[in-house]
Every structure is written in C-alpha cells, then in structure tokens.
Coordinates of C-alpha atoms in Angstrom, one line a residue:
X30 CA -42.1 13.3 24.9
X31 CA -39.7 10.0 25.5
X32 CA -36.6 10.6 25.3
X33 CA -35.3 6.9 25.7
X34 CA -38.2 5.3 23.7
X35 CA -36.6 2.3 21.9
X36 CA -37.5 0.7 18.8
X37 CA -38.5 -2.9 19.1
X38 CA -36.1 -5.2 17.2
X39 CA -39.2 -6.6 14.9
X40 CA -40.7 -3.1 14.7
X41 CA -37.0 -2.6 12.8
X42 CA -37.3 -5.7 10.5
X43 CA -40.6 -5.1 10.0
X44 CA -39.7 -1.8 8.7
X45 CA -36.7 -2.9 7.1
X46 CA -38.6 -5.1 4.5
X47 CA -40.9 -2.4 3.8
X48 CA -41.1 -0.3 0.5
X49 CA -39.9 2.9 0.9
X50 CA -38.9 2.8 -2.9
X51 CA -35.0 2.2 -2.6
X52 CA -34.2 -0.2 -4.7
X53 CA -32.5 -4.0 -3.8
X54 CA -30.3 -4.4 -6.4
X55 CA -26.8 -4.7 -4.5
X56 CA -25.2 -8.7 -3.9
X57 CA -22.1 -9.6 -1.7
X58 CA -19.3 -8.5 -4.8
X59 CA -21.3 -5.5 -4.8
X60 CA -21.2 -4.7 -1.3
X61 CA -17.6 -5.4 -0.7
X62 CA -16.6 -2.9 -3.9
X63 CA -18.4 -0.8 -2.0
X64 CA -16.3 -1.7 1.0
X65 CA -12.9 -1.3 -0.7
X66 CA -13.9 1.7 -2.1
X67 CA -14.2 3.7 1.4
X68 CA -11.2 2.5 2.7
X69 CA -8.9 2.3 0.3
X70 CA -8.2 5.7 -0.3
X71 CA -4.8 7.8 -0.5
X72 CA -3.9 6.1 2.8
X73 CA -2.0 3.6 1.4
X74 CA -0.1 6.0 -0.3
X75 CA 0.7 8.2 2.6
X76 CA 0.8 6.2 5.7
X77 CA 2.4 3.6 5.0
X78 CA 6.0 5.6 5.0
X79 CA 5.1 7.9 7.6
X80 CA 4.5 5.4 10.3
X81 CA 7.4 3.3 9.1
X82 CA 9.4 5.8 8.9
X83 CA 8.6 7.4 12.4
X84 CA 7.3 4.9 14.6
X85 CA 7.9 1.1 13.5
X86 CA 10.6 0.9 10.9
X87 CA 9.8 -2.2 8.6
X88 CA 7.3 -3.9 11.3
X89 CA 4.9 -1.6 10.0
X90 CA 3.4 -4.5 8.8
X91 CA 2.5 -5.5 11.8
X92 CA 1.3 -2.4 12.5
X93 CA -1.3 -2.8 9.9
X94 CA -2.2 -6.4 11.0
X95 CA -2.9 -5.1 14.5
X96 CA -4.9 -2.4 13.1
X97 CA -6.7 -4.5 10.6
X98 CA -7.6 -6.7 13.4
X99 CA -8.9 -3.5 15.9
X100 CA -11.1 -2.5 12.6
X101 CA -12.4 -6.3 12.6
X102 CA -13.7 -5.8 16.1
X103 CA -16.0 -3.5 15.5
X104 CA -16.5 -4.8 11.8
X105 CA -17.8 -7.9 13.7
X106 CA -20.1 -5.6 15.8
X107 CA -21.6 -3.8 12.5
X108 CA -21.7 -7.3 10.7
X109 CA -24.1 -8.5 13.5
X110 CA -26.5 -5.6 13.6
X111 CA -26.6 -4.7 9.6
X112 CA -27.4 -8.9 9.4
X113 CA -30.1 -8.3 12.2
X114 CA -31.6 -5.2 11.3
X115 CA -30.7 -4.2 7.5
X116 CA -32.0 -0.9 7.5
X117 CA -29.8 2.0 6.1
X118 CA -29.6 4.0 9.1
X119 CA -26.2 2.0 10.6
X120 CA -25.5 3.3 13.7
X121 CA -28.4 5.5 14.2
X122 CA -30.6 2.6 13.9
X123 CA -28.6 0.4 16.1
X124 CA -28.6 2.8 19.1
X125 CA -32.3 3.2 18.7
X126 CA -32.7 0.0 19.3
X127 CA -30.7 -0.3 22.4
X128 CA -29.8 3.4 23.7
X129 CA -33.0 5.0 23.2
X130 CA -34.5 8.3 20.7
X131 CA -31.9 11.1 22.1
X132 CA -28.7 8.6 22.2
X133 CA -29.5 7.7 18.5
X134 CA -30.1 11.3 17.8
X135 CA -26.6 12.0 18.6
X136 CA -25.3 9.2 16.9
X137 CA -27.3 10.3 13.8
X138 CA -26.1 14.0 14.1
X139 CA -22.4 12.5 14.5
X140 CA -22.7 10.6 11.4
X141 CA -23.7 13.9 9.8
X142 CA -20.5 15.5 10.8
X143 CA -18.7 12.5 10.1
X144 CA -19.5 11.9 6.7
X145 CA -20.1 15.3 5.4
X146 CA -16.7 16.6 6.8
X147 CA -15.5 13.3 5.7
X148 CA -16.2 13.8 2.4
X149 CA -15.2 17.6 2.0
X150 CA -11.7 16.5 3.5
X151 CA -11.2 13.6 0.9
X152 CA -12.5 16.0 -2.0
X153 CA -9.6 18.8 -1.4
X154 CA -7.3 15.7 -1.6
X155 CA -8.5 14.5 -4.7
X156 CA -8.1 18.4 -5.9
X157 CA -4.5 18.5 -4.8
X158 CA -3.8 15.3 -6.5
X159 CA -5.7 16.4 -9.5
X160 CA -4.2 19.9 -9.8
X161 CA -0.6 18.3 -9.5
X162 CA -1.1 15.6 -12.4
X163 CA -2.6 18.5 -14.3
X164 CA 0.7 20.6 -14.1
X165 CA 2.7 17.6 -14.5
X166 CA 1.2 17.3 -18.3
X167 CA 1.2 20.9 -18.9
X168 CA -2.0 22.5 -17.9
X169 CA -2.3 25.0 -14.8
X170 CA -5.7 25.7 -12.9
X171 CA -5.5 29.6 -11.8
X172 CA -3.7 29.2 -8.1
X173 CA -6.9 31.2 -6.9
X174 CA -9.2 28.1 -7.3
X175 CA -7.2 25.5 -6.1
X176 CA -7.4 26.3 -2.4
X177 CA -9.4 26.7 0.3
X178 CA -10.6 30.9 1.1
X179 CA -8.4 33.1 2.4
X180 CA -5.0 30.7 2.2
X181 CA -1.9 32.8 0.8
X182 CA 0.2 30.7 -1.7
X183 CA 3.3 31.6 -2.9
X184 CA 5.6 30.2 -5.9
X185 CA 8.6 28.5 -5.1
X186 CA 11.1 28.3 -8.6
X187 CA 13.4 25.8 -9.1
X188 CA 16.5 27.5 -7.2
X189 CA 14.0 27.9 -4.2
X190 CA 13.0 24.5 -3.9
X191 CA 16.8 23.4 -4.5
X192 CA 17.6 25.8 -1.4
X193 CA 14.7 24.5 0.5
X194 CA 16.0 21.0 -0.6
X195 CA 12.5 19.8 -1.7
X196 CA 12.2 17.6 -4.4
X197 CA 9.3 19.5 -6.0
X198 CA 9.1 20.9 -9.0
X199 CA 8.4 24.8 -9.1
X200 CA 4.5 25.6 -8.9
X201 CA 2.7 27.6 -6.6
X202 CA 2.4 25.7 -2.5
X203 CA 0.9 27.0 0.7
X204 CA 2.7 29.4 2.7
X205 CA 1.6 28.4 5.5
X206 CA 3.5 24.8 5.2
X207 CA 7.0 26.1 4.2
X208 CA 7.1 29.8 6.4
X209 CA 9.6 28.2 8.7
X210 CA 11.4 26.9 5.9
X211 CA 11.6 29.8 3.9
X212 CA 13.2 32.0 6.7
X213 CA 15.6 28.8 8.1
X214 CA 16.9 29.3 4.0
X215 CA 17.5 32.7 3.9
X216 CA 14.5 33.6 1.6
X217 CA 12.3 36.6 1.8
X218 CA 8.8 36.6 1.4
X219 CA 8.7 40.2 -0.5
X220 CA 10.9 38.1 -3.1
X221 CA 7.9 35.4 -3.8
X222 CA 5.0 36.0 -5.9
X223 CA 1.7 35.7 -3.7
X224 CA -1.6 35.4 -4.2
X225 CA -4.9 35.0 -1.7
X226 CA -6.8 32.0 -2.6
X227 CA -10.8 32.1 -3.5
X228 CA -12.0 29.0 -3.9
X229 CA -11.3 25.4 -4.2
X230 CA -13.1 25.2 -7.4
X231 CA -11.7 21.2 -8.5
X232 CA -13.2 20.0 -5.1
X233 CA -16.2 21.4 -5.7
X234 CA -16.3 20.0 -8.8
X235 CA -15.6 16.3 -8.1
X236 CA -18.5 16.6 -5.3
X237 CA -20.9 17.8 -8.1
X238 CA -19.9 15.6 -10.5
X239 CA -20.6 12.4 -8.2
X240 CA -23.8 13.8 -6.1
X241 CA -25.1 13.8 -10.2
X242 CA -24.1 10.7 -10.2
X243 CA -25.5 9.5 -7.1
X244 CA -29.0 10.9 -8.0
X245 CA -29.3 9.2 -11.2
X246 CA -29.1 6.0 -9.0
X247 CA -27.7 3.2 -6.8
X248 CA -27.1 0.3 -9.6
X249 CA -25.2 3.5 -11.6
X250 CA -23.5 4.1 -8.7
X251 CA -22.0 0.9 -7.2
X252 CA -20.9 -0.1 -11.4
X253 CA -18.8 3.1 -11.3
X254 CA -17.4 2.2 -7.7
X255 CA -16.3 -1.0 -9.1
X256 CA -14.9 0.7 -12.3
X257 CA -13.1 3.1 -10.1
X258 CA -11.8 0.4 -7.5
X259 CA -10.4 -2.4 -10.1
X260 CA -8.8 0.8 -11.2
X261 CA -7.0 1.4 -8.3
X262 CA -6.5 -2.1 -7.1
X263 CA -5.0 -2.5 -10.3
X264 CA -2.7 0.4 -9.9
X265 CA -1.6 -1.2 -6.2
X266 CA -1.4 -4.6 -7.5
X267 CA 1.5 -3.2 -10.4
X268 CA 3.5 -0.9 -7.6
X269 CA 3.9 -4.4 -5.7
X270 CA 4.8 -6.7 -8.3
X271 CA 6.7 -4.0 -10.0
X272 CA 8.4 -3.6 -6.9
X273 CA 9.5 -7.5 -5.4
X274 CA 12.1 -7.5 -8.4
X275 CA 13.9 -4.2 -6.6
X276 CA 13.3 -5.5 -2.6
X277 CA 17.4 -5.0 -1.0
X278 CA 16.1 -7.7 2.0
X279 CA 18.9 -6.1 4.0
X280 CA 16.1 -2.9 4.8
X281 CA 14.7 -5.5 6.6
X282 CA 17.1 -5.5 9.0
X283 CA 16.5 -5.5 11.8
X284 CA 13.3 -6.0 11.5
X285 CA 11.5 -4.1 14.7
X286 CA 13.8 -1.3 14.7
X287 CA 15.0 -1.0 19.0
X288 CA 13.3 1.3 20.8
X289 CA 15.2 5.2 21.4
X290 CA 13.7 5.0 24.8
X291 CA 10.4 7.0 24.1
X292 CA 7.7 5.0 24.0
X293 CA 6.0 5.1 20.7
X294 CA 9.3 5.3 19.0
X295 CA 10.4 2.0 17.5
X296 CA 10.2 -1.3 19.2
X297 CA 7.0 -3.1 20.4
X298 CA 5.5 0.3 21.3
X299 CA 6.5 1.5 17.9
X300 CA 4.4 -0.9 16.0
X301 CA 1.4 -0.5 18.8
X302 CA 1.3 3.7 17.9
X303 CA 2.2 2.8 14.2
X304 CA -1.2 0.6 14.5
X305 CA -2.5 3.8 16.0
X306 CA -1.5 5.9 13.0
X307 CA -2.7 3.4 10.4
X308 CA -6.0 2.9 11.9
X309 CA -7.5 5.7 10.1
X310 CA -6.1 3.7 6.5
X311 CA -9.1 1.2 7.8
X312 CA -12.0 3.6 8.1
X313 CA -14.9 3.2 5.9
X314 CA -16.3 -0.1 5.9
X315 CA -19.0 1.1 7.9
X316 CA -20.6 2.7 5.2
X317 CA -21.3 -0.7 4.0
X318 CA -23.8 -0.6 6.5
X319 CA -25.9 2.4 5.4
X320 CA -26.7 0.0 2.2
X321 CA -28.5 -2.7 3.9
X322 CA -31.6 -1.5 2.7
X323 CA -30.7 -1.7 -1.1
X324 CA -28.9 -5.1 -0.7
X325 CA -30.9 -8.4 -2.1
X326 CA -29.8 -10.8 0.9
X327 CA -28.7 -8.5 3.5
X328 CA -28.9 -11.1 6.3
X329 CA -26.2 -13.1 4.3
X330 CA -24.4 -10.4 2.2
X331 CA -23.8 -7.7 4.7
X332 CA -21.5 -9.5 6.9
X333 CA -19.4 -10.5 3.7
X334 CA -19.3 -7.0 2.4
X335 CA -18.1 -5.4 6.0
X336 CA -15.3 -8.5 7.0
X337 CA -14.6 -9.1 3.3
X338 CA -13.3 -5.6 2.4
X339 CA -11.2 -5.5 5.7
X340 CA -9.3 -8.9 4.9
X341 CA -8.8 -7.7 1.0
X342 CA -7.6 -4.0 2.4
X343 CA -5.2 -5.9 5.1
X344 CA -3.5 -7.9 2.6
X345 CA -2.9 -5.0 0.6
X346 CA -1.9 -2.9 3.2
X347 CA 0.8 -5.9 4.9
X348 CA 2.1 -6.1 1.0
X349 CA 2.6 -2.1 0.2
X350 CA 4.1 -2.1 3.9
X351 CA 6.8 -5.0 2.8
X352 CA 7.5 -4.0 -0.8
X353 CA 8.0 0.0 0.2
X354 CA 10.6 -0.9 3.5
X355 CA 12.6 -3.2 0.9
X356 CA 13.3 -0.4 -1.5
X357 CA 13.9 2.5 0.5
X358 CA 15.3 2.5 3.7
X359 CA 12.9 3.5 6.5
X360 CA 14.3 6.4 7.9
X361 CA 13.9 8.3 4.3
X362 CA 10.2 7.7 3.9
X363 CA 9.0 10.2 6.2
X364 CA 7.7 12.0 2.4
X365 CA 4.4 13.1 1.3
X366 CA 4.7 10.5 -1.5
X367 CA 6.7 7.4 -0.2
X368 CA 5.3 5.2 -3.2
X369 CA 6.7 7.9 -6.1
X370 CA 9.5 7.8 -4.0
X371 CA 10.3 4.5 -3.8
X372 CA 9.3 4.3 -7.9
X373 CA 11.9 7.0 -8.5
X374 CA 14.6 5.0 -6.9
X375 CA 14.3 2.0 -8.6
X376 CA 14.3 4.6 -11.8
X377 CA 11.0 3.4 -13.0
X378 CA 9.5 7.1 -12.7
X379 CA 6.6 7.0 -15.3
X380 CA 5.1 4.9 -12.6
X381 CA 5.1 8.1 -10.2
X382 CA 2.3 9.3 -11.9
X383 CA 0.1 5.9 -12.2
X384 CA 0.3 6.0 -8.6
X385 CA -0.7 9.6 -8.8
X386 CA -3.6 8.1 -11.3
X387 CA -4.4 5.1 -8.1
X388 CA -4.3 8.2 -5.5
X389 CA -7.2 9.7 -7.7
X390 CA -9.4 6.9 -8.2
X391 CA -8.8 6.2 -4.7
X392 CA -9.9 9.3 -3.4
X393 CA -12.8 9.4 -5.9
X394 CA -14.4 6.0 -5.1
X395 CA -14.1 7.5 -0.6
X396 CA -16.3 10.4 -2.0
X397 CA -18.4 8.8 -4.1
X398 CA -19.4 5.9 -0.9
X399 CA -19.4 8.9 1.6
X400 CA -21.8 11.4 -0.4
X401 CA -24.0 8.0 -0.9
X402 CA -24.1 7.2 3.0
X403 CA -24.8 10.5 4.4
X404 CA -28.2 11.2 2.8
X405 CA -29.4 7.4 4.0
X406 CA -28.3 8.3 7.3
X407 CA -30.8 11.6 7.0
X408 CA -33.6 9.7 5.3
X409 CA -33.7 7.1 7.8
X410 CA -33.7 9.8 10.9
X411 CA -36.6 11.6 8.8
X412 CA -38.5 8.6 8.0
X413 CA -38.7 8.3 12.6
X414 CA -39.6 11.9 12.5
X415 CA -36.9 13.7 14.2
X416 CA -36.2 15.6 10.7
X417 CA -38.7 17.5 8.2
X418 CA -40.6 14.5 6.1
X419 CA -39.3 15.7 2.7
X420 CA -35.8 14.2 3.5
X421 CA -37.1 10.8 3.9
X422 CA -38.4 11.1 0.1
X423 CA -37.7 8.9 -2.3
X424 CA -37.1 9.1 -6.2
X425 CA -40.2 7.5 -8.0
X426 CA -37.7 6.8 -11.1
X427 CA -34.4 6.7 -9.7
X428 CA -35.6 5.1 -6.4
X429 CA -33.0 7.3 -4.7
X430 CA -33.4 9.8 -1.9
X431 CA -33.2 12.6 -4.1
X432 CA -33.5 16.0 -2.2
X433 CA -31.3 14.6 0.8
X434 CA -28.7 13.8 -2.0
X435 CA -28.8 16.8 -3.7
X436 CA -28.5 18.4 -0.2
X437 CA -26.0 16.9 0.9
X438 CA -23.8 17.6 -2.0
X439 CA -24.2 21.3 -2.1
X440 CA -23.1 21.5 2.0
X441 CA -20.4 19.5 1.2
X442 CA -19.2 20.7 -1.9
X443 CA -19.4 24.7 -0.2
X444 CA -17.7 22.8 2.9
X445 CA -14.8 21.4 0.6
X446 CA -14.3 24.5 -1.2
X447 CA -13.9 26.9 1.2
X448 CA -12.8 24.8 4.6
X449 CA -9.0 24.0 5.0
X450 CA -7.9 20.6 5.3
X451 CA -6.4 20.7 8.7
X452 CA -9.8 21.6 10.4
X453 CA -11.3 19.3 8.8
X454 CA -9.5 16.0 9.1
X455 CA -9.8 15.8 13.1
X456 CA -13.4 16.3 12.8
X457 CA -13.8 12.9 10.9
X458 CA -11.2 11.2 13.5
X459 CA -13.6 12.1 16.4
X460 CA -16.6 11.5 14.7
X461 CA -16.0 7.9 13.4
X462 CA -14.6 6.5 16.6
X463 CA -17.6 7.8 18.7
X464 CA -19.8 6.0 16.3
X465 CA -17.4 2.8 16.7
X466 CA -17.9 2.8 20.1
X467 CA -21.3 3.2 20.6
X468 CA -22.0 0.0 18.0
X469 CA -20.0 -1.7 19.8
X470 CA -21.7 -0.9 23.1
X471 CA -24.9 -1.8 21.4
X472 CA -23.6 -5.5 20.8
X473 CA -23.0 -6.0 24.2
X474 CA -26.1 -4.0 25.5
X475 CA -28.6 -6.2 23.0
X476 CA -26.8 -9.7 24.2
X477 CA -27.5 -8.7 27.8
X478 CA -31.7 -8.0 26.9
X479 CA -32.5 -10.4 23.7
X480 CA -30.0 -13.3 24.2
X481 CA -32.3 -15.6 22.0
X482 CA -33.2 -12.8 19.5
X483 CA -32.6 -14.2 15.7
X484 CA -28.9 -13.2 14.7
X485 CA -28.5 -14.3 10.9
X486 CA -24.7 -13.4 12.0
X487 CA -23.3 -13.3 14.9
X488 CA -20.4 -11.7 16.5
X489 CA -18.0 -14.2 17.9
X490 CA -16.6 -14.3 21.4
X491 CA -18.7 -11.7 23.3
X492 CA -18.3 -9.8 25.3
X493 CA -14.4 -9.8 24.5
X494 CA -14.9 -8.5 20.6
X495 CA -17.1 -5.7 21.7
X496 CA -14.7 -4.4 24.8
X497 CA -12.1 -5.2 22.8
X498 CA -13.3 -2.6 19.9
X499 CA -14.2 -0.3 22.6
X500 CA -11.1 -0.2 24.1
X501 CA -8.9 0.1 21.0
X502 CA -10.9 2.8 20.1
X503 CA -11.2 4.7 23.1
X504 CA -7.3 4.9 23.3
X505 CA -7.5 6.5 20.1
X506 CA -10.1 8.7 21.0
X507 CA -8.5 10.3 23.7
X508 CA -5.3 10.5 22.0
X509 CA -6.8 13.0 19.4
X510 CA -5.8 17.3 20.1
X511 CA -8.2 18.8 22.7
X512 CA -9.9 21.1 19.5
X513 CA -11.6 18.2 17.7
X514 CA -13.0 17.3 21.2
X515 CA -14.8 21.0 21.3
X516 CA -15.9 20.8 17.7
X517 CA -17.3 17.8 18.3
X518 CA -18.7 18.6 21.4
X519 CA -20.1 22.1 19.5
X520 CA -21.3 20.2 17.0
X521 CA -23.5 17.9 19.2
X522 CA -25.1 21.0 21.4
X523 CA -25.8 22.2 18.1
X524 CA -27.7 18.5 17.8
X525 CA -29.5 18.8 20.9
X526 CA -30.9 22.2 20.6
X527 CA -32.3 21.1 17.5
X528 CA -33.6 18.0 19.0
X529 CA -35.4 19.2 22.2
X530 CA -36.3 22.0 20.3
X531 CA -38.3 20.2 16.9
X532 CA -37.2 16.2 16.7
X533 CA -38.4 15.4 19.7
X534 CA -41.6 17.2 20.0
X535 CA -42.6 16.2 16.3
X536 CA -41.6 12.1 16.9
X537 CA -43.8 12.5 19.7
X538 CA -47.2 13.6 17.8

C-alpha cells in the first residue's frame, strides 16, 4: 500500500486517449454552453441587489470584475491541466498527478460532496421558482410537496402580508423565515393555517427528469444545455436592453458609496466583500473540466470553454450590475427578486415573470452540468481502483457511464427532496474552494518538478496566478460559519475510513 503513489503525467495522456467508450463529440461552442450553463444560474438574479445593496452600492460592478478576475485565476490553473491531461476526472486527476493516491482521494470524495450537494441545493431552487410561476398562472402544488421534511409552512393572506409589509402575494411560506416577523406584527400563530411538509416532490422531479436525460447521452445532453442557455441569455440580454431606456444616471451617484466606518460596508472595502459575495455567481466552470474526455480537441478547446464562459458571464454580470443600480436606488434592492423589482418599477411587470422564466432555465441548465460531472468524477476514481469496478462502466449504446448516472441521481434527487436549503448551500461553498485551491497548488507544484513537460496551454505569469487564486480563495474559505468547516471535515473522515479501509488496499492488488 502507497499512499503518495503518483500517476506519471504520460501514464495520464496515455490513458486519456484510450477508449473507455465515452464518446468525443463535444467542440469549443460546445464546451463553453456548457460553461455558461454552470455559472449562470439564479445568481444573477439574486446577488446582484444584495451586494449592491449591502456592501458596494453601484460599484458592484466592480465587484464582479474583481471577482471575475479571482475566478480567472484559477480558471487559468484548470485551463492548464484539462489542456495537459484531458481526462474527466478534474481535480482528482490533477492531484494524482502531483499530491499523490490519498490527497486525490480527498479531492475526489470533495468533489462528491460538492457536486451532489451542489446539485440538490440548485434543484430546491428551481422548485421554489417553479412552484411560484405555477401559482402565479393558477395552479397550486399541495404545500406538503413543495418543501423539504419536517418544515412547518404557514399561509399568509393578503392583510397579513400587507401588515408584514411584504410585497408577496398570499400563498403558503416557511415559518421559519417570517416567525420574528409575525410576532414584531402582532400576529398569532394559532390564527395561521399550518401544515408539516413531506416532501419536495418538484425537486425531485427536475433531478429525474435530467439524470433521464443524462443517460440517454452526452451529444443529447450538451444540445439541451444550449437550448436551455440561449434561453436564458436571451431572457438577460431583454432585462438589459429593456432596461437602458429607464437608467435615472443620478443612482449612480456617487458612485462608490463612502464607507460607514465598518469595513466591508461601502467604500473600497465594500466592493472587495461585495467581490466576496459575488464570487459564488462565478462557480461552475470547473465542470468544464470533467468533459475533457468527451471533447474532440481538448488540448485546444478546453482552455476556450473554461476562460471563454468566465469572460461571457463577466460581461453579463458588469451589465445586470449597471442597468439594476440605474433603476432602483441601491439601498432598496436588498429583495429576494431585485430584477422583478426593478421590472415593476419601470411598470413593465409582465417581464417579472420572464425573469422568473430566465431564473428556471438557469437553474435547470446548473443541474443538468452538475448531475453530468459528478458521475465522471466517480468513474474516473473507479477506473484507478479506489471504488467498486462497476462505476467506471460505460454505456455500450449511449457511451455514457450509466449506473454512476443513474446513482447519482437517485442520492441526489432523495438529498434535494428531503434536505433544507440552508444546510445545504455551505456545504457547496466549502467544498468548491478546497478544490480551487488544491488545483491551484498543483500548478505550481508540477512547474517546480516537470518545467519542460508539454503544456498545449499554459498558465501565464507563475507562480503569481496560482498564489494569487490560492490566496483569494483561502480568504473566502475561512470566512465561511465554523458548521460547514465540520461537515466538511465529517464528510472527509467519512472519505478516509472508506479509503484505508477498501480504496487503498484494492489500488494496491
């Protein structure tokens, strides 16, 4: 048993050109659809006012060019490696080849959490999305199976949400969310209707629908992404045109908001946290990576799909951020929905629910790349042993990895159904950046051994892009709440019982 064997760089491209039956149908267009499609999710639809709103006024552009810049960091560093060994493992390859078996263990057990929890988060915000355009035109999902086990909802009429001064319209919401609210108003609980919630059964649906999907194949798969993302570009590219015609320049002013005299609040620091905050909009494009293996010129097309979906998503980002802080005020868009807000005051409100329509597609497109990565992640861990061979296999017609697929979906679509959100979304935050990290420590580690190895791409201006990345992330890392460092921690013991206890012993026979 070795725990720090490494994997020769050419016994990775050797392997990488193998057949394992995935098929290489993807190009560069392909590959940066895919990219869009992870990162682009309801983000831009939340975010953007929040961070404005509390930390950097309308200089939350900046904000997102500063984070859009920390993302190409360690874009760069995946670019490099998914050009120099396009194999579908992404991370869990890379640290293999540079960290040793038991560090690329981790990393591949991380990715598990990450993209499984990843997915089951995104899936109940499709379902609260869904459920709320389904109201709007008149049809109502049981208030049992439209939330996650055990969560107590109550309906709020129109006189409560006027005396709660919500602009909602009545339906049935969490109690958790508006208890303080409710008792700050004067309204008794024994005077709401209340149920106990089963199931999230329209999570659970969208993850079956798209693990079908999945199955059937890659070529299937990658046409509906793009369906799905010119959907949703589409729906972005309308809210900003729409919106120039309504900009009042003078909510530009002044444009970095002065500091209150916290730090983090307004000012410099403002935009620096609000880059913080927006980071997460950015996450995704590293699922690009877990395609190498199904791309026809990975040593060319990889790069463009990682650093080509970050430059399309920053330009988006820098235009949502301009056209939102010219409509509304700032201060005011500390909402759920800043978009539909900003839509109702310029009184064009039938384009509230197009952007309800974007938010979907959106969110449907982040499922649809995350339940793709995760089973290439397993299959490429099972294909080096430290998992049961039948998750490495591979469709004979579909050329998918079918049982890791179907797998995959069931855990997460139990996960989404069931799990609250709030768990869940830490998880993902902690997960990703360890990941980040350790790619980016694999850069520099790999420069250091194999200067002169062949790099189809390289990252520019090492070692600075690499600490650069690591730094950036690091300060978010420790910024996260002290739980999501035990889950994750949990999580990896979990990992390394598992691996001392049949990975390891089974790579080494």
């Amino acid at each position: 048993m070795n725990i720090w064997h490494k994997k020769s760089i050419q016994e990775l491209q050797e392997e990488a050109v193998s057949d394992i039956g995935l098929r290489k149908v993807l190009n560069a267009q392909d590959l940066i659809m895919m990219g869009i499609g992870a990162i682009v999710g309801a983000g831009i639809f939340v975010l953007t006012g929040q961070a404005a709103a509390k930390y950097a006024g309308p200089a939350i552009v900046l904000s997102f060019v500063f984070a859009g810049g920390a993302s190409a960091f360690t874009g760069l560093c995946y670019a490099e490696f998914a050009s120099m060994i396009p194999i579908s493992g992404s991370a869990y390859t890379y640290a293999y080849a540079t960290m040793g078996q038991m560090f690329a263990w981790f990393i591949g057990w991380d990715l598990l959490l990450e993209y499984s929890i990843g997915a089951a988060a995104v899936s109940i915000g499709w379902s609260g999305y869904f459920v709320s355009l389904l109201n709007q035109i008149g049809i109502h999902i049981p208030p049992q199976f439209t939330a996650a086990f055990g969560t107590e909802q109550i309906y709020l009429s129109g006189e409560h949400l006027e005396r709660l001064q919500l602009p909602f319209p009545p339906g049935w919401y969490e109690l958790n969310n508006y208890s303080a609210a409710l008792k700050t108003a004067g309204i008794s609980l024994e005077d709401l209707p209340r149920i106990t919630a089963v199931c999230n059964l329209p999570a659970f649906f969208i993850v079956s629908i798209l693990t079908a999907l999945l199955v059937k194949g890659i070529r299937e798969s990658a046409f509906v992404n793009g369906v799905i993302v010119v959907l949703k570009l589409a729906v972005i590219v309308i809210v900003i045109v729409t919106g120039i015609a309504f900009v009042n320049t003078s909510n530009w002013t002044p444009f970095i908001p002065p500091n209150s005299g916290k730090f983090g609040e307004f000012g410099w620091s403002g935009i620096l946290r609000g880059a913080a905050v927006v980071f997460f909009a950015y996450v995704g494009f590293d699922a690009v990576s877990t395609a190498a293996q199904e791309s026809r010129n990975p040593s060319r097309d990889m790069p463009i799909g990682i650093i080509g979906s970050l430059i399309v998503c920053t330009v988006l980002y820098v235009l949502m951020g301009l056209v939102i802080t010219g409509i509304v005020p700032y201060s005011k868009l500390n909402v759920a929905d800043p978009v539909a807000v900003a839509m109702d005051v310029i009184g064009i409100h039938w384009l509230a629910i197009v952007v309800k329509l974007g938010a979907i597609a959106g969110l449907t497109s982040v499922i649809l790349i995350l339940l793709l990565s995760q089973p290439r992640i397993v299959s490429s861990i099972a294909r080096d042993r430290l998992l049961p061979s039948c998750f490495a296999r591979i469709h004979p017609r579909f050329g998918t990895p079918v049982i890791t697929t179907i797998l995959s979906g069931f855990v997460v679509g139990l996960i989404a159904a069931l799990a609250p959100l709030d768990v869940l979304g830490e998880l993902v935050s902690v997960g990703t950046l360890a990941a980040f990290i350790v790619v980016c420590a694999a850069v520099l580690i790999l420069r250091h051994k194999q200067p002169n190895a062949p790099r189809p791409f390289r990252t520019p201006w090492v070692p600075w892009v690499p600490l650069a990345g690591i730094c950036f992330c690091l300060y978010l890392f420790i910024s996260l709440p002290y739980d999501a460092w035990l889950r994750l921690v949990s999580w990896l013991l979990i990992g390394l019982a598992i691996y001392f206890f049949y990975g390891a012993k089974r790579a080494a026979q």
